[in-house]
Amino acid sequence: MKICLVGSSGGHLTHLYMLRPFWQDKDRFWVTFDKEDARSLLEGERMYPCYYPTNRSLKALIKNTRLAWKVLKEERPDLIISSGAAVAVPFFYLGKRFKAKTIYIEVFDRIDKSTLTGKLVYRVTDRFIVQWEEMKQVYPKAENLGSIF
């Protein structure tokens, strides 16, 4: 199984890294910002730098959509996992064209309100994970697996 772990640097990347028991023995690659925290955390890992800032940036969305097409075509992951933020959107939508399964993990600090990325990927995600029971009111098809901390 080949896994694509995609997310912004900082807290989103930390969430994905905390899933290490799941991904550590699998073929994997990362898509994140080329920032010091990401380079340090992912030293020795295969990483594709994405464009930022992504917050409501049409320019970054277009660039990251091109990047997603290129990376997904080359890597052909079986599974794409993200905990946000915006860089996940083109990878989830284009990932479906490449027959990849997707898992989105809504961030821990959202207890009763959606994130923009969560809203955008909800309808195309195979498994939508929340960390609070209250979030199932926001995302009815979500699974509450509790905290990943």
mmCIF file of C-alpha atoms in Angstrom:
data_model
loop_
_atom_site.group_PDB
_atom_site.id
_atom_site.type_symbol
_atom_site.label_atom_id
_atom_site.label_comp_id
_atom_site.label_asym_id
_atom_site.label_seq_id
_atom_site.Cartn_x
_atom_site.Cartn_y
_atom_site.Cartn_z
ATOM 1 C CA MET A 1 0.000 0.000 0.000
ATOM 2 C CA LYS A 2 1.292 3.439 -0.935
ATOM 3 C CA ILE A 3 0.139 6.397 1.155
ATOM 4 C CA CYS A 4 0.111 10.114 0.418
ATOM 5 C CA LEU A 5 0.079 12.223 3.585
ATOM 6 C CA VAL A 6 -0.882 15.770 2.661
ATOM 7 C CA GLY A 7 -1.255 18.805 4.868
ATOM 8 C CA SER A 8 -0.030 22.218 5.847
ATOM 9 C CA SER A 9 3.010 22.433 8.066
ATOM 10 C CA GLY A 10 2.542 23.135 11.757
ATOM 11 C CA GLY A 11 -0.368 21.539 13.599
ATOM 12 C CA HIS A 12 -1.840 19.784 10.561
ATOM 13 C CA LEU A 13 1.474 18.103 9.837
ATOM 14 C CA THR A 14 1.880 17.197 13.505
ATOM 15 C CA HIS A 15 -1.535 15.479 13.432
ATOM 16 C CA LEU A 16 -0.453 13.395 10.449
ATOM 17 C CA TYR A 17 2.883 12.577 12.008
ATOM 18 C CA MET A 18 1.112 11.303 15.132
ATOM 19 C CA LEU A 19 -0.357 8.548 12.947
ATOM 20 C CA ARG A 20 3.137 7.070 12.705
ATOM 21 C CA PRO A 21 2.147 3.652 14.086
ATOM 22 C CA PHE A 22 -0.126 3.322 11.047
ATOM 23 C CA TRP A 23 2.169 4.612 8.292
ATOM 24 C CA GLN A 24 5.676 3.811 9.517
ATOM 25 C CA ASP A 25 5.922 0.407 7.803
ATOM 26 C CA LYS A 26 4.228 1.488 4.569
ATOM 27 C CA ASP A 27 5.467 3.045 1.343
ATOM 28 C CA ARG A 28 4.644 6.721 1.796
ATOM 29 C CA PHE A 29 5.307 10.252 0.699
ATOM 30 C CA TRP A 30 4.402 13.657 2.055
ATOM 31 C CA VAL A 31 3.044 16.866 0.540
ATOM 32 C CA THR A 32 3.488 19.917 2.741
ATOM 33 C CA PHE A 33 4.968 23.395 2.928
ATOM 34 C CA ASP A 34 8.714 23.683 2.510
ATOM 35 C CA LYS A 35 9.226 25.226 5.937
ATOM 36 C CA GLU A 36 11.747 24.548 8.667
ATOM 37 C CA ASP A 37 9.356 22.607 10.907
ATOM 38 C CA ALA A 38 8.356 20.301 8.050
ATOM 39 C CA ARG A 39 11.948 19.762 6.873
ATOM 40 C CA SER A 40 13.017 18.950 10.427
ATOM 41 C CA LEU A 41 10.119 16.608 11.207
ATOM 42 C CA LEU A 42 10.272 14.826 7.847
ATOM 43 C CA GLU A 43 14.033 14.497 7.521
ATOM 44 C CA GLY A 44 14.726 11.338 5.539
ATOM 45 C CA GLU A 45 11.126 11.125 4.266
ATOM 46 C CA ARG A 46 10.071 11.594 0.644
ATOM 47 C CA MET A 47 8.456 15.032 0.485
ATOM 48 C CA TYR A 48 6.928 17.192 -2.241
ATOM 49 C CA PRO A 49 6.779 20.891 -1.379
ATOM 50 C CA CYS A 50 3.471 22.571 -2.084
ATOM 51 C CA TYR A 51 2.622 26.219 -2.569
ATOM 52 C CA TYR A 52 1.582 28.560 0.210
ATOM 53 C CA PRO A 53 0.019 30.590 1.674
ATOM 54 C CA THR A 54 -3.127 28.641 0.839
ATOM 55 C CA ASN A 55 -5.714 30.476 2.922
ATOM 56 C CA ARG A 56 -8.353 31.468 0.406
ATOM 57 C CA SER A 57 -5.700 31.897 -2.282
ATOM 58 C CA LEU A 58 -6.886 31.091 -5.788
ATOM 59 C CA LYS A 59 -3.305 31.355 -7.067
ATOM 60 C CA ALA A 60 -2.053 28.726 -4.591
ATOM 61 C CA LEU A 61 -5.061 26.509 -5.350
ATOM 62 C CA ILE A 62 -4.239 26.545 -9.061
ATOM 63 C CA LYS A 63 -0.554 25.830 -8.416
ATOM 64 C CA ASN A 64 -1.371 23.056 -5.951
ATOM 65 C CA THR A 65 -3.879 21.529 -8.369
ATOM 66 C CA ARG A 66 -1.139 21.302 -11.000
ATOM 67 C CA LEU A 67 1.193 19.841 -8.379
ATOM 68 C CA ALA A 68 -1.450 17.323 -7.285
ATOM 69 C CA TRP A 69 -1.951 16.145 -10.866
ATOM 70 C CA LYS A 70 1.791 15.690 -11.386
ATOM 71 C CA VAL A 71 2.449 13.969 -8.048
ATOM 72 C CA LEU A 72 -0.598 11.688 -8.174
ATOM 73 C CA LYS A 73 0.125 10.681 -11.755
ATOM 74 C CA GLU A 74 3.720 9.815 -10.845
ATOM 75 C CA GLU A 75 3.197 8.223 -7.419
ATOM 76 C CA ARG A 76 -0.239 6.553 -7.829
ATOM 77 C CA PRO A 77 -1.055 6.288 -4.100
ATOM 78 C CA ASP A 78 -3.659 3.835 -2.882
ATOM 79 C CA LEU A 79 -4.619 6.094 0.017
ATOM 80 C CA ILE A 80 -4.539 9.840 0.649
ATOM 81 C CA ILE A 81 -4.739 11.033 4.260
ATOM 82 C CA SER A 82 -5.051 14.628 5.430
ATOM 83 C CA SER A 83 -5.974 16.666 8.454
ATOM 84 C CA GLY A 84 -6.004 19.907 6.441
ATOM 85 C CA ALA A 85 -5.679 22.488 5.391
ATOM 86 C CA ALA A 86 -6.388 23.839 1.899
ATOM 87 C CA VAL A 87 -3.610 21.951 0.106
ATOM 88 C CA ALA A 88 -5.624 18.766 0.719
ATOM 89 C CA VAL A 89 -8.497 19.888 -1.507
ATOM 90 C CA PRO A 90 -6.934 19.314 -4.952
ATOM 91 C CA PHE A 91 -5.314 16.066 -3.778
ATOM 92 C CA PHE A 92 -8.672 14.684 -2.618
ATOM 93 C CA TYR A 93 -10.584 15.652 -5.751
ATOM 94 C CA LEU A 94 -7.894 14.556 -8.199
ATOM 95 C CA GLY A 95 -7.128 11.515 -6.082
ATOM 96 C CA LYS A 96 -10.555 10.170 -6.982
ATOM 97 C CA ARG A 97 -9.599 10.294 -10.670
ATOM 98 C CA PHE A 98 -6.600 8.117 -9.828
ATOM 99 C CA LYS A 99 -8.784 5.672 -7.844
ATOM 100 C CA ALA A 100 -7.188 6.535 -4.494
ATOM 101 C CA LYS A 101 -9.145 6.112 -1.278
ATOM 102 C CA THR A 102 -9.251 9.170 0.977
ATOM 103 C CA ILE A 103 -9.349 9.728 4.710
ATOM 104 C CA TYR A 104 -9.857 13.184 6.144
ATOM 105 C CA ILE A 105 -9.309 13.842 9.849
ATOM 106 C CA GLU A 106 -10.993 17.011 11.088
ATOM 107 C CA VAL A 107 -8.706 18.898 13.436
ATOM 108 C CA PHE A 108 -8.896 18.412 17.187
ATOM 109 C CA ASP A 109 -9.684 22.032 18.012
ATOM 110 C CA ARG A 110 -12.993 21.910 16.142
ATOM 111 C CA ILE A 111 -15.686 20.719 18.504
ATOM 112 C CA ASP A 112 -18.942 21.918 16.923
ATOM 113 C CA LYS A 113 -18.090 23.869 13.760
ATOM 114 C CA SER A 114 -16.623 22.778 10.429
ATOM 115 C CA THR A 115 -13.404 23.959 8.837
ATOM 116 C CA LEU A 116 -13.468 25.263 5.282
ATOM 117 C CA THR A 117 -11.323 22.359 4.094
ATOM 118 C CA GLY A 118 -13.574 19.877 5.886
ATOM 119 C CA LYS A 119 -16.597 21.343 4.108
ATOM 120 C CA LEU A 120 -14.854 21.184 0.730
ATOM 121 C CA VAL A 121 -13.676 17.558 0.955
ATOM 122 C CA TYR A 122 -16.577 16.065 2.934
ATOM 123 C CA ARG A 123 -18.565 14.873 -0.088
ATOM 124 C CA VAL A 124 -15.613 13.145 -1.797
ATOM 125 C CA THR A 125 -13.994 11.581 1.258
ATOM 126 C CA ASP A 126 -14.244 7.829 1.771
ATOM 127 C CA ARG A 127 -13.772 8.089 5.532
ATOM 128 C CA PHE A 128 -14.315 11.335 7.376
ATOM 129 C CA ILE A 129 -12.933 11.200 10.905
ATOM 130 C CA VAL A 130 -13.832 13.544 13.749
ATOM 131 C CA GLN A 131 -12.363 13.666 17.229
ATOM 132 C CA TRP A 132 -15.445 14.874 19.115
ATOM 133 C CA GLU A 133 -18.926 13.332 19.219
ATOM 134 C CA GLU A 134 -20.462 16.798 18.760
ATOM 135 C CA MET A 135 -18.898 16.988 15.280
ATOM 136 C CA LYS A 136 -21.218 14.240 14.054
ATOM 137 C CA GLN A 137 -23.954 16.895 14.137
ATOM 138 C CA VAL A 138 -21.875 18.914 11.668
ATOM 139 C CA TYR A 139 -20.747 15.944 9.553
ATOM 140 C CA PRO A 140 -23.421 13.194 9.743
ATOM 141 C CA LYS A 141 -21.428 10.532 7.877
ATOM 142 C CA ALA A 142 -18.338 11.112 10.036
ATOM 143 C CA GLU A 143 -16.811 8.525 12.336
ATOM 144 C CA ASN A 144 -15.742 9.623 15.803
ATOM 145 C CA LEU A 145 -12.525 7.818 16.645
ATOM 146 C CA GLY A 146 -11.702 10.106 19.547
ATOM 147 C CA SER A 147 -8.526 12.075 20.041
ATOM 148 C CA ILE A 148 -5.365 11.151 18.180
ATOM 149 C CA PHE A 149 -3.311 12.943 20.840
#
